[in-house]
XYZ file of C-alpha atoms in Angstrom:
705
model
C 0.544 0.022 0.107
C 1.672 3.139 -1.240
C 2.473 5.342 2.107
C 3.069 8.771 2.918
C 5.421 9.794 5.378
C 7.138 12.194 7.196
C 10.187 12.356 5.545
C 7.842 12.944 2.232
C 6.574 16.498 2.577
C 9.214 17.599 4.873
C 11.558 16.261 2.056
C 9.370 17.916 -0.321
C 9.239 21.868 1.381
C 12.715 21.623 1.230
C 12.741 21.404 -2.210
C 10.384 23.242 -2.661
C 11.918 25.745 -0.779
C 16.445 25.926 -1.096
C 15.139 24.891 -5.176
C 13.217 27.856 -6.073
C 14.021 31.541 -6.388
C 10.497 32.813 -4.707
C 9.408 32.193 -1.322
C 6.817 31.215 -1.577
C 3.283 32.042 -2.100
C 2.423 31.209 0.539
C 4.811 32.098 3.225
C 3.660 33.366 6.276
C 7.853 34.967 7.027
C 9.199 37.470 9.940
C 12.443 38.119 6.893
C 12.696 40.890 6.030
C 12.745 42.719 2.855
C 15.224 42.342 -0.594
C 18.270 45.264 0.263
C 21.414 44.890 -2.303
C 24.833 45.524 -1.770
C 27.026 45.679 -4.374
C 25.786 43.544 -7.619
C 24.562 41.326 -4.775
C 20.910 41.441 -3.895
C 20.179 39.366 -0.725
C 17.501 38.116 2.795
C 16.874 36.934 5.247
C 14.397 35.424 8.433
C 12.165 33.143 10.706
C 10.178 31.777 7.624
C 7.284 29.417 7.932
C 6.444 27.938 4.833
C 2.994 26.471 3.539
C 2.860 23.404 2.557
C -0.560 21.606 0.215
C -2.005 19.212 -2.357
C -3.738 16.458 -3.545
C -2.567 12.962 -4.734
C -5.469 11.308 -6.467
C -4.605 7.889 -7.903
C -6.495 5.142 -9.322
C -5.884 2.764 -12.266
C -7.854 -1.088 -14.046
C -6.732 -3.956 -13.887
C -6.585 -5.954 -16.660
C -4.458 -8.854 -17.243
C -4.763 -12.225 -19.269
C -2.371 -14.666 -19.853
C -1.485 -18.376 -21.451
C 1.578 -20.717 -21.621
C 2.028 -23.224 -23.590
C 4.554 -26.152 -23.751
C 4.785 -29.224 -24.946
C 7.553 -32.278 -24.730
C 8.761 -34.922 -26.391
C 11.453 -38.208 -25.668
C 11.834 -40.872 -27.152
C 14.189 -43.419 -25.684
C 15.097 -45.775 -22.113
C 14.172 -44.377 -19.314
C 13.400 -45.500 -15.327
C 10.492 -46.601 -14.473
C 9.500 -47.484 -10.745
C 8.755 -51.846 -10.223
C 8.872 -52.184 -7.219
C 8.129 -50.707 -4.148
C 10.085 -52.416 -0.915
C 9.555 -50.492 2.963
C 12.640 -51.017 4.680
C 11.962 -48.278 7.905
C 9.493 -46.821 9.906
C 9.313 -43.512 12.000
C 8.260 -43.593 15.002
C 6.884 -40.799 17.590
C 5.193 -41.275 21.747
C 2.946 -38.204 21.514
C 2.775 -39.071 25.101
C 3.527 -41.072 26.906
C 1.370 -40.525 30.756
C 2.570 -41.636 34.283
C 0.699 -40.597 37.364
C -0.671 -42.059 40.958
C -3.106 -43.476 40.917
C -4.689 -42.686 43.140
C -5.036 -38.540 42.980
C -4.741 -38.268 39.129
C -1.704 -35.682 39.077
C 0.077 -36.174 35.819
C 4.136 -35.643 34.742
C 3.408 -36.131 30.411
C 6.323 -36.777 27.900
C 7.650 -37.349 24.657
C 10.144 -37.934 22.591
C 10.792 -38.969 19.014
C 11.863 -42.111 18.171
C 13.469 -44.946 14.808
C 11.957 -48.081 13.646
C 14.787 -49.947 16.024
C 14.730 -47.652 18.873
C 11.048 -47.814 19.577
C 11.158 -51.785 18.800
C 14.470 -52.065 21.019
C 12.267 -50.220 24.021
C 8.927 -51.821 23.730
C 10.424 -56.160 23.135
C 14.030 -55.440 25.726
C 12.579 -52.867 28.066
C 8.714 -52.650 28.762
C 7.056 -55.680 27.295
C 9.913 -57.614 29.781
C 8.608 -55.956 32.857
C 5.056 -55.092 32.112
C 5.218 -59.172 32.306
C 7.012 -59.036 35.290
C 4.382 -56.969 37.281
C 2.151 -59.095 39.452
C -0.562 -58.055 37.734
C 0.123 -55.993 35.505
C -3.616 -55.162 33.325
C -1.915 -54.306 30.207
C -4.908 -52.989 27.430
C -3.917 -51.849 23.928
C -5.973 -49.754 22.073
C -6.263 -48.353 18.456
C -6.820 -44.967 18.082
C -7.472 -42.134 15.991
C -6.424 -41.824 12.071
C -2.788 -39.959 11.021
C -1.686 -38.709 8.336
C 1.271 -40.726 7.981
C 4.383 -38.863 5.780
C 5.919 -41.529 2.602
C 9.879 -41.127 1.829
C 11.544 -42.568 -0.470
C 15.509 -43.429 0.191
C 16.571 -39.830 -1.591
C 14.607 -38.429 1.375
C 11.596 -37.396 -0.896
C 8.180 -36.859 -0.973
C 6.213 -40.063 -2.115
C 2.554 -39.105 -1.354
C 0.664 -40.316 1.817
C -1.588 -42.399 4.002
C -3.163 -42.770 7.098
C -2.752 -45.422 10.128
C -3.842 -45.227 13.653
C -2.047 -45.140 16.500
C -1.466 -47.510 19.233
C -2.363 -47.069 22.859
C -0.731 -49.497 25.435
C -2.582 -48.806 29.113
C -0.886 -50.333 31.857
C -0.913 -50.369 35.691
C 3.039 -50.784 38.038
C 3.757 -50.224 42.242
C 5.797 -48.325 42.916
C 7.311 -49.394 46.498
C 3.039 -49.244 47.775
C 0.965 -46.519 45.534
C 0.069 -47.981 41.901
C 0.946 -46.006 39.135
C -0.940 -45.689 36.189
C 0.759 -45.383 32.034
C 0.202 -44.865 29.146
C 2.273 -44.901 26.041
C 0.728 -43.862 22.316
C 3.273 -44.604 19.725
C 1.836 -43.231 16.018
C 4.204 -44.037 13.029
C 5.484 -40.397 10.852
C 7.283 -41.842 8.102
C 7.291 -44.890 5.818
C 10.524 -45.392 4.604
C 10.292 -46.955 0.897
C 12.814 -47.785 -1.105
C 12.079 -47.126 -5.030
C 13.230 -51.024 -7.309
C 13.574 -49.251 -11.400
C 14.650 -51.028 -14.920
C 15.300 -48.575 -17.631
C 12.282 -49.801 -20.623
C 12.761 -48.466 -24.169
C 10.094 -45.183 -23.963
C 8.505 -42.442 -25.576
C 7.065 -39.323 -23.735
C 4.839 -36.153 -24.213
C 4.268 -33.917 -21.878
C 2.564 -31.065 -22.676
C 2.506 -28.225 -20.357
C -0.129 -25.201 -19.304
C -1.372 -22.205 -17.834
C -2.459 -19.547 -17.386
C -3.127 -16.527 -14.815
C -5.979 -13.596 -14.661
C -5.566 -10.403 -13.248
C -8.999 -7.917 -12.974
C -10.444 -5.620 -10.637
C -9.103 -1.476 -9.705
C -7.560 0.357 -6.936
C -7.125 4.046 -6.560
C -5.575 6.168 -3.221
C -5.647 9.542 -2.297
C -3.998 12.186 0.042
C -5.086 15.165 1.007
C -2.069 16.753 3.370
C -1.034 19.845 4.836
C 1.870 20.369 6.073
C 4.501 23.905 7.428
C 7.705 23.827 7.861
C 9.691 26.259 10.444
C 13.392 27.717 10.252
C 15.506 30.351 9.120
C 15.663 31.254 5.876
C 18.626 32.609 3.790
C 19.004 34.137 0.333
C 22.218 35.390 -2.100
C 21.740 36.097 -5.586
C 22.537 38.273 -7.856
C 20.475 37.920 -10.211
C 22.873 36.399 -12.900
C 25.681 33.892 -12.660
C 25.075 32.318 -8.874
C 22.181 32.398 -6.492
C 22.312 29.782 -2.389
C 20.172 29.679 -0.305
C 20.509 28.027 3.399
C 18.341 26.918 5.480
C 18.512 25.576 9.357
C 15.245 23.893 10.338
C 13.427 24.886 13.636
C 9.730 22.439 13.323
C 7.260 21.124 11.098
C 3.688 19.787 11.473
C 1.988 18.141 9.779
C -1.787 16.341 9.135
C -2.967 14.472 6.370
C -5.877 12.209 4.981
C -4.765 8.676 3.060
C -8.026 6.669 1.594
C -6.879 3.345 0.529
C -9.332 1.312 -1.160
C -8.574 -2.134 -4.020
C -11.489 -4.625 -5.707
C -8.712 -7.202 -7.146
C -9.639 -11.252 -8.507
C -7.454 -13.575 -9.373
C -7.975 -17.110 -11.383
C -4.890 -19.537 -12.077
C -4.789 -23.121 -13.804
C -1.757 -25.049 -14.160
C -1.892 -28.000 -16.088
C 1.123 -30.498 -16.556
C -0.369 -33.651 -18.658
C 2.035 -36.817 -19.481
C 1.595 -39.539 -22.339
C 3.740 -42.567 -21.693
C 4.055 -45.356 -24.475
C 6.770 -48.600 -25.328
C 5.898 -51.816 -26.648
C 6.600 -53.398 -23.818
C 2.949 -54.687 -22.825
C 4.131 -55.972 -19.370
C 4.554 -52.215 -17.884
C 1.355 -50.916 -20.215
C -2.498 -51.352 -20.800
C -3.986 -52.734 -24.236
C -3.528 -49.296 -26.032
C 0.739 -49.705 -25.282
C 0.029 -46.434 -22.363
C 2.381 -47.479 -19.116
C 0.450 -47.536 -16.283
C 0.461 -44.808 -13.869
C 2.100 -47.253 -11.293
C 5.217 -47.148 -12.569
C 5.324 -43.426 -13.829
C 7.943 -41.303 -11.972
C 6.132 -39.372 -9.391
C 7.905 -36.060 -10.898
C 6.132 -37.027 -14.671
C 2.442 -37.632 -12.836
C -0.083 -35.652 -14.010
C -0.865 -33.109 -12.259
C -4.169 -30.159 -12.407
C -3.448 -27.032 -10.425
C -5.728 -24.656 -9.890
C -6.430 -21.473 -7.771
C -8.476 -18.429 -7.824
C -9.919 -15.381 -5.378
C -11.395 -12.649 -4.482
C -9.946 -9.801 -1.601
C -11.027 -6.422 -1.508
C -9.347 -3.788 0.526
C -10.629 -0.755 2.318
C -8.044 1.111 3.986
C -8.574 5.422 5.715
C -5.898 6.780 7.494
C -5.943 10.344 9.379
C -2.672 11.003 10.742
C -0.887 14.422 12.288
C 2.090 14.710 11.879
C 4.790 16.986 14.506
C 8.558 17.544 15.102
C 11.464 19.186 15.624
C 14.563 18.762 14.693
C 18.355 20.939 14.042
C 19.129 20.295 10.177
C 20.261 22.361 8.374
C 20.574 22.271 4.583
C 21.904 25.184 1.449
C 21.846 24.602 -2.308
C 23.875 27.164 -4.924
C 23.110 27.182 -8.626
C 25.137 28.923 -10.672
C 26.869 29.126 -14.453
C 29.016 26.794 -14.566
C 33.130 27.548 -15.797
C 33.695 25.982 -19.296
C 35.624 25.743 -22.126
C 33.284 25.112 -24.660
C 31.490 27.349 -26.698
C 28.692 27.298 -24.625
C 24.574 28.815 -25.458
C 24.156 28.185 -21.397
C 26.204 26.056 -18.453
C 24.784 26.261 -15.343
C 25.077 23.713 -12.831
C 23.707 22.750 -8.558
C 25.294 21.927 -5.916
C 23.264 20.926 -2.171
C 24.240 19.996 1.198
C 21.892 18.816 3.701
C 23.371 17.835 7.652
C 21.076 15.860 9.842
C 23.428 17.564 12.622
C 23.571 13.338 13.803
C 26.572 11.756 15.875
C 27.732 9.087 15.576
C 29.881 7.390 18.623
C 32.261 4.626 17.936
C 35.408 2.481 19.996
C 37.782 2.913 16.649
C 38.587 -0.796 16.698
C 41.635 -0.801 13.505
C 42.809 2.809 15.188
C 42.108 4.472 11.292
C 41.423 7.291 12.799
C 38.141 6.709 10.584
C 34.525 5.345 10.752
C 34.868 2.426 8.007
C 31.662 1.902 6.111
C 31.007 -0.586 3.653
C 27.432 -2.354 1.149
C 25.055 -4.014 2.447
C 23.097 -6.288 0.173
C 20.700 -3.942 0.378
C 23.109 -1.349 -1.369
C 22.842 0.803 2.073
C 25.382 1.928 3.565
C 26.232 1.065 7.408
C 29.100 1.117 9.649
C 31.783 -1.472 9.236
C 31.475 -4.062 12.664
C 34.497 -6.640 12.019
C 36.727 -3.003 12.370
C 34.506 -0.270 13.972
C 31.610 -1.037 17.064
C 28.739 2.038 16.613
C 27.887 2.505 20.446
C 25.455 5.458 20.017
C 23.768 7.196 17.774
C 23.082 10.538 19.185
C 19.593 12.196 17.346
C 19.152 16.612 18.348
C 15.574 16.088 16.990
C 11.454 14.745 18.874
C 8.542 13.845 16.371
C 5.507 12.653 17.364
C 3.109 10.663 14.453
C 0.112 9.445 15.235
C -2.543 7.881 13.451
C -6.172 6.559 13.684
C -7.666 3.819 11.240
C -9.977 2.161 9.978
C -9.919 -0.698 7.256
C -11.814 -3.237 6.516
C -11.018 -6.707 4.421
C -12.810 -8.992 2.338
C -10.489 -11.856 0.565
C -12.005 -16.037 -0.089
C -9.773 -17.496 -1.613
C -10.258 -21.674 -3.308
C -7.662 -24.338 -4.229
C -8.424 -26.895 -6.006
C -5.783 -30.365 -7.015
C -6.224 -33.277 -9.016
C -3.651 -35.325 -9.585
C -5.777 -38.981 -9.602
C -2.280 -40.992 -10.546
C -1.579 -39.942 -7.116
C -4.980 -40.345 -5.586
C -4.942 -36.817 -4.524
C -8.044 -34.578 -5.254
C -8.688 -31.951 -2.812
C -10.240 -28.460 -2.582
C -9.470 -25.498 0.646
C -11.934 -22.954 0.857
C -10.880 -20.100 3.197
C -13.537 -16.787 3.646
C -13.067 -13.783 5.673
C -13.886 -10.521 6.439
C -12.173 -8.292 8.994
C -12.985 -5.233 10.123
C -11.953 -2.903 12.487
C -10.223 0.359 14.460
C -7.062 0.979 16.101
C -5.045 4.468 16.766
C -1.021 4.280 16.773
C 1.294 6.641 17.750
C 4.932 7.062 17.397
C 7.128 9.091 19.371
C 10.445 9.782 19.737
C 11.857 12.086 22.371
C 9.300 15.156 23.804
C 7.791 17.370 21.327
C 6.482 19.185 24.038
C 9.303 20.519 25.497
C 10.005 23.905 25.355
C 13.513 24.903 22.770
C 15.780 27.223 23.125
C 16.238 29.249 18.962
C 18.715 32.334 18.644
C 19.612 33.043 15.512
C 22.591 35.407 14.007
C 22.464 37.628 10.790
C 25.323 40.115 10.554
C 25.171 42.987 7.704
C 27.249 42.227 4.858
C 30.729 43.738 4.069
C 33.109 44.377 1.262
C 36.430 43.749 0.759
C 39.798 44.950 -0.470
C 39.422 42.405 -2.710
C 35.902 43.123 -4.887
C 34.254 40.040 -2.771
C 30.974 40.749 -0.786
C 31.768 38.905 2.896
C 27.969 37.736 3.954
C 27.627 35.918 8.516
C 24.997 34.749 9.884
C 24.274 31.223 12.212
C 22.162 29.753 14.429
C 22.424 28.343 18.201
C 20.191 25.906 20.328
C 20.433 26.237 23.135
C 20.071 23.117 25.744
C 18.649 21.377 22.970
C 17.296 18.075 24.092
C 19.763 14.644 21.767
C 17.843 11.992 22.256
C 21.119 9.006 22.401
C 20.444 5.301 21.194
C 22.445 2.688 22.984
C 23.408 0.365 20.045
C 23.509 -2.522 22.476
C 20.401 -2.677 24.214
C 18.279 -0.311 23.023
C 17.572 2.033 25.151
C 17.931 5.978 24.684
C 19.708 8.152 26.896
C 18.239 12.111 26.590
C 21.449 15.104 26.974
C 20.561 18.128 26.367
C 23.198 19.904 24.714
C 24.648 23.387 22.841
C 24.623 23.183 18.857
C 24.864 25.699 16.612
C 26.143 26.548 13.440
C 27.867 29.574 12.129
C 28.941 30.187 8.440
C 30.333 33.021 5.948
C 29.707 32.895 2.686
C 31.707 35.085 0.419
C 31.849 35.635 -3.030
C 33.829 37.372 -5.727
C 31.413 37.688 -8.721
C 34.525 38.990 -11.064
C 36.839 35.660 -10.576
C 34.632 33.972 -10.013
C 34.402 31.919 -6.427
C 31.495 30.943 -3.694
C 33.421 30.692 -0.214
C 30.863 29.195 2.620
C 32.762 28.144 5.849
C 30.927 26.972 8.376
C 31.612 26.424 12.074
C 30.190 23.280 13.769
C 29.653 23.152 17.727
C 29.166 20.264 19.877
C 28.077 21.209 22.843
C 30.439 18.915 25.715
C 28.481 15.681 27.509
C 28.035 16.357 31.242
C 25.336 13.538 32.099
C 27.305 11.436 34.050
C 26.332 8.481 32.419
C 26.477 8.783 29.076
C 29.643 10.924 29.826
C 31.752 7.733 31.377
C 30.001 5.470 28.187
C 31.827 7.428 25.532
C 34.802 8.852 27.378
C 36.636 6.394 25.047
C 34.729 6.572 22.100
C 35.279 8.747 18.564
C 33.232 10.942 17.164
C 31.307 11.213 13.724
C 28.918 13.117 11.901
C 27.895 13.569 8.024
C 25.951 15.001 5.679
C 24.295 14.376 2.394
C 25.948 15.910 -1.064
C 24.342 16.778 -4.929
C 25.736 17.765 -7.797
C 24.154 18.392 -11.123
C 25.806 20.073 -13.277
C 24.639 20.548 -17.239
C 26.273 22.302 -20.386
C 25.057 23.723 -24.362
C 26.387 23.636 -26.979
C 24.681 24.245 -30.374
C 26.665 24.498 -34.029
C 29.967 22.775 -32.672
C 31.908 20.675 -31.867
C 32.299 20.091 -27.752
C 36.136 19.807 -25.908
C 35.467 17.015 -24.157
C 33.145 14.384 -22.256
C 32.353 16.103 -18.005
C 34.117 13.933 -15.445
C 34.549 13.993 -12.062
C 37.018 12.251 -9.385
C 37.732 12.969 -5.409
C 41.273 13.818 -4.895
C 43.776 11.472 -3.398
C 43.611 12.088 0.598
C 41.090 15.203 1.196
C 37.579 15.167 0.840
C 37.521 17.100 -2.694
C 35.507 16.953 -5.269
C 36.779 17.605 -8.983
C 34.356 18.155 -12.055
C 36.720 18.115 -15.243
C 36.584 17.194 -18.978
C 37.982 14.082 -19.986
C 41.394 16.189 -20.854
C 41.981 17.166 -17.517
C 40.422 21.072 -17.731
C 38.686 21.576 -14.827
C 34.907 22.440 -14.825
C 34.148 23.392 -11.940
C 35.604 21.818 -8.566
C 33.856 21.637 -4.633
C 35.801 21.219 -1.482
C 34.702 19.924 0.921
C 37.605 20.383 4.137
C 40.234 20.708 1.843
C 41.046 23.786 3.182
C 40.269 23.560 7.028
C 41.143 19.496 8.216
C 40.680 20.515 11.767
C 39.579 21.370 14.697
C 39.135 22.751 18.372
C 39.003 20.480 21.126
C 39.098 20.946 25.227
C 41.293 24.331 23.745
C 43.494 21.854 21.560
C 43.166 21.681 17.931
C 43.307 18.087 16.338
C 43.214 16.699 12.614
C 40.045 15.222 11.253
C 38.919 12.575 8.491
C 36.963 12.943 6.099
C 36.684 10.798 3.748
C 33.795 10.687 0.136
C 31.470 7.235 -0.480
C 29.544 8.192 -3.631
C 25.768 6.559 -3.950
C 26.153 7.281 -7.855
C 27.418 8.780 -10.688
C 25.999 10.072 -13.987
C 27.940 11.375 -16.202
C 26.120 11.869 -20.059
C 26.848 13.207 -23.288
C 23.808 13.606 -26.367
C 23.819 15.074 -29.623
C 21.035 15.689 -31.717
C 21.087 17.032 -35.388
C 18.402 19.117 -35.975
C 16.788 21.600 -39.274
C 15.303 25.481 -39.059
C 12.757 26.544 -41.070
C 13.809 28.770 -42.890
C 10.516 32.071 -43.363
C 9.292 31.859 -46.990
C 7.511 35.450 -45.607
C 10.940 37.506 -44.559
C 10.794 40.583 -44.715
C 12.364 42.079 -48.405
C 14.926 43.993 -45.567
C 16.386 40.655 -44.687
C 19.620 39.009 -45.256
C 19.501 36.623 -47.927
C 22.656 34.847 -46.387
C 21.113 34.424 -42.680
C 17.647 32.741 -44.207
C 19.981 30.447 -45.996
C 22.274 29.821 -43.149
C 19.414 29.326 -40.691
C 18.155 27.059 -42.612
C 21.402 24.698 -42.543
C 21.456 22.335 -40.501
C 22.505 22.371 -36.403
C 24.194 19.532 -33.728
C 23.195 20.661 -30.896
C 25.301 18.714 -27.812
C 24.417 18.318 -24.085
C 26.726 17.355 -21.513
C 25.395 16.574 -18.472
C 26.780 14.680 -15.038
C 24.930 13.793 -11.965
C 26.629 12.435 -8.667
C 25.531 11.933 -5.066
C 27.895 11.869 -1.444
C 27.795 10.375 1.769
C 30.980 12.913 3.211
C 31.607 11.660 6.250
C 33.601 13.922 9.009
C 36.054 12.193 11.785
C 36.644 12.934 15.762
C 39.470 10.858 16.258
C 39.750 12.309 19.615
C 36.490 12.775 21.554
C 35.306 11.568 24.046
C 32.643 13.776 25.090
C 34.154 17.023 24.898
C 32.784 20.110 23.133
C 34.206 20.210 19.582
C 34.829 23.214 17.054
C 35.278 22.449 12.937
C 35.094 24.621 10.676
C 35.144 23.006 7.561
C 35.266 25.495 3.872
C 32.750 24.374 0.802
C 34.128 26.317 -1.879
C 32.615 27.031 -6.178
C 34.113 28.323 -9.097
C 31.053 29.738 -11.530
C 32.166 31.838 -14.205
C 33.457 35.254 -13.997
C 30.746 38.206 -15.558
C 29.424 38.302 -19.336
C 26.967 35.331 -17.305
C 24.852 33.648 -20.363
C 21.253 33.893 -18.413
C 20.248 33.563 -15.016
C 20.552 30.810 -12.768
C 16.913 29.792 -12.244
C 15.339 30.397 -15.428
C 18.836 27.414 -17.707
C 17.945 24.882 -14.852
C 14.734 24.948 -17.392
C 15.793 25.726 -20.297
C 18.658 23.132 -19.800
C 16.838 20.509 -18.496
C 13.903 19.989 -20.786
C 15.833 18.918 -23.641
C 17.593 16.037 -22.172
C 14.812 15.167 -21.003
C 13.039 15.135 -24.706
C 16.659 13.482 -25.742
C 16.547 10.712 -23.305
C 12.091 10.156 -23.965
C 13.350 9.727 -27.575
C 16.279 7.225 -26.518
C 13.742 5.139 -24.802
C 11.544 5.457 -27.359
C 14.366 3.799 -30.522
C 14.759 0.820 -27.759
């Protein structure tokens, strides 16, 4: 069933907010009006973004598939000539004994092989019973039980039904008489199959059909909002940045799911075996079923069903977090004579803290991709003991549901003596409320924002600075050992310095993160010898459009050895875009001392492509006499358009090898390089202009395939 969760809504809001240049019309904010310095416009303030929408989806399902195949074999083939019963697996289903006077029972159950049971009965129990002065033995057959038939290779051959046997007797131990009752059933018969090779002709026909018909519908009506601190800086030409620091979010929604599905499945395996040896055939030359190997016995399987589901959910979500996000859009540098060239880079910091024991002393948290393709720490090298979540949420759902189902199955294999039909019909309906929460969402939160007016520097660059303080913020620490949680109030702060040089085409975002020290005694003692790691998710997309010329090369990317710098370049190593992630400031402060960080880049995916489109512009036959004839001729020539693009997503892990619960201050740099002035268009419009043709190219390729 389709589900709408908090991550979808929050992600939707954040994306709409930071990936567009204009504040949404339904934003409620105390942001200051747009101001300017040099060629840069900026605005900032606490903003509440509202988003609402409806998802209405329905589908008719109509599937009817059929399969048929015939297989023929002629030659020698082993057929069954005889069966020998060679062993029996018995089960003592109960052994009761108790003093006859008070009726107190002691029950024991055992499993025995054939020889073990006979040995017990004949050599131990039966002689003991006969030695009793007055055993009062009673042997009876009881209810019928199913008994399996197995080949000596432990292959299932079929089943039969046999009675259980109960042996009752009395004996005396010291003075008190004791009553005994032993119930035994044969659980399985072990059969030795004897075969002989015969010259035969085998015809097999396999036929199947599957029908699935029905309809489903899904409806979602949601309203969500997010409050946070927003900063936007742009020149409206070549560079723009959007920053967002989360404070709180809310969501309410109504979700309805309905389905009515009916299915029918049929499988037929028809087999005929013929032979000229009349000792194994009927009067028409058909081999008798008793000589067939079991896997060749004809069979018929049919099932059908109907399911109707109605599922209605009303939910509310309230949450808070310290998540930080920033997106930069800019006209990228290029060695080609481009019509358009554009890049978008964004990073999100979920403010998650990972406390771990560095098992191999390499000053970093070692990670691997598990079988599901997700990043996990390598438990053979490091031990993650705690994970800190500076967040809280409460998700409440009221659900009412109704489910009706009717299922029928028919298995028919006359040669094996099988003709079983089974039906299940049921209806369940009900209501339930589900509440999932982490932390105390009602706790008072102290969040402060800072903004310094921009400064124009001597080299012509402009510096902006802002920040957020989360004072005594409740952090939930999850213990991976016992799954218990501890709440620790910590001071968390994020400071940003953004320096833009429009002429040189360089933007530097310096971020200072402060993780307050752990003061709670229980947690402080537990993390004393642990290291700390945090991570960010980085995503980059860049594209360029070249018309009428041959590009100098395709785009590629690499991570420079020993750094966390992602370099985007052409195949001839001429840089297109370079994003430095902590390469310049690889130290942090702890307890008045300076230590080195370890930063690693884990690539989640990378897509690099180039598409070339050849097209002809039409000549306007109604052009005026003033138009130059050469212009008309040139416009009618075939023009070649080439798109180069690259899209990659990375996880950047920043390790603080020396921690032990003390306060950490770290200030890495994030650097982007863009085209100096004389830009070709505004970045926000370029995003649409460039992406649309690429989508068309990919669609055309898919259609051609």
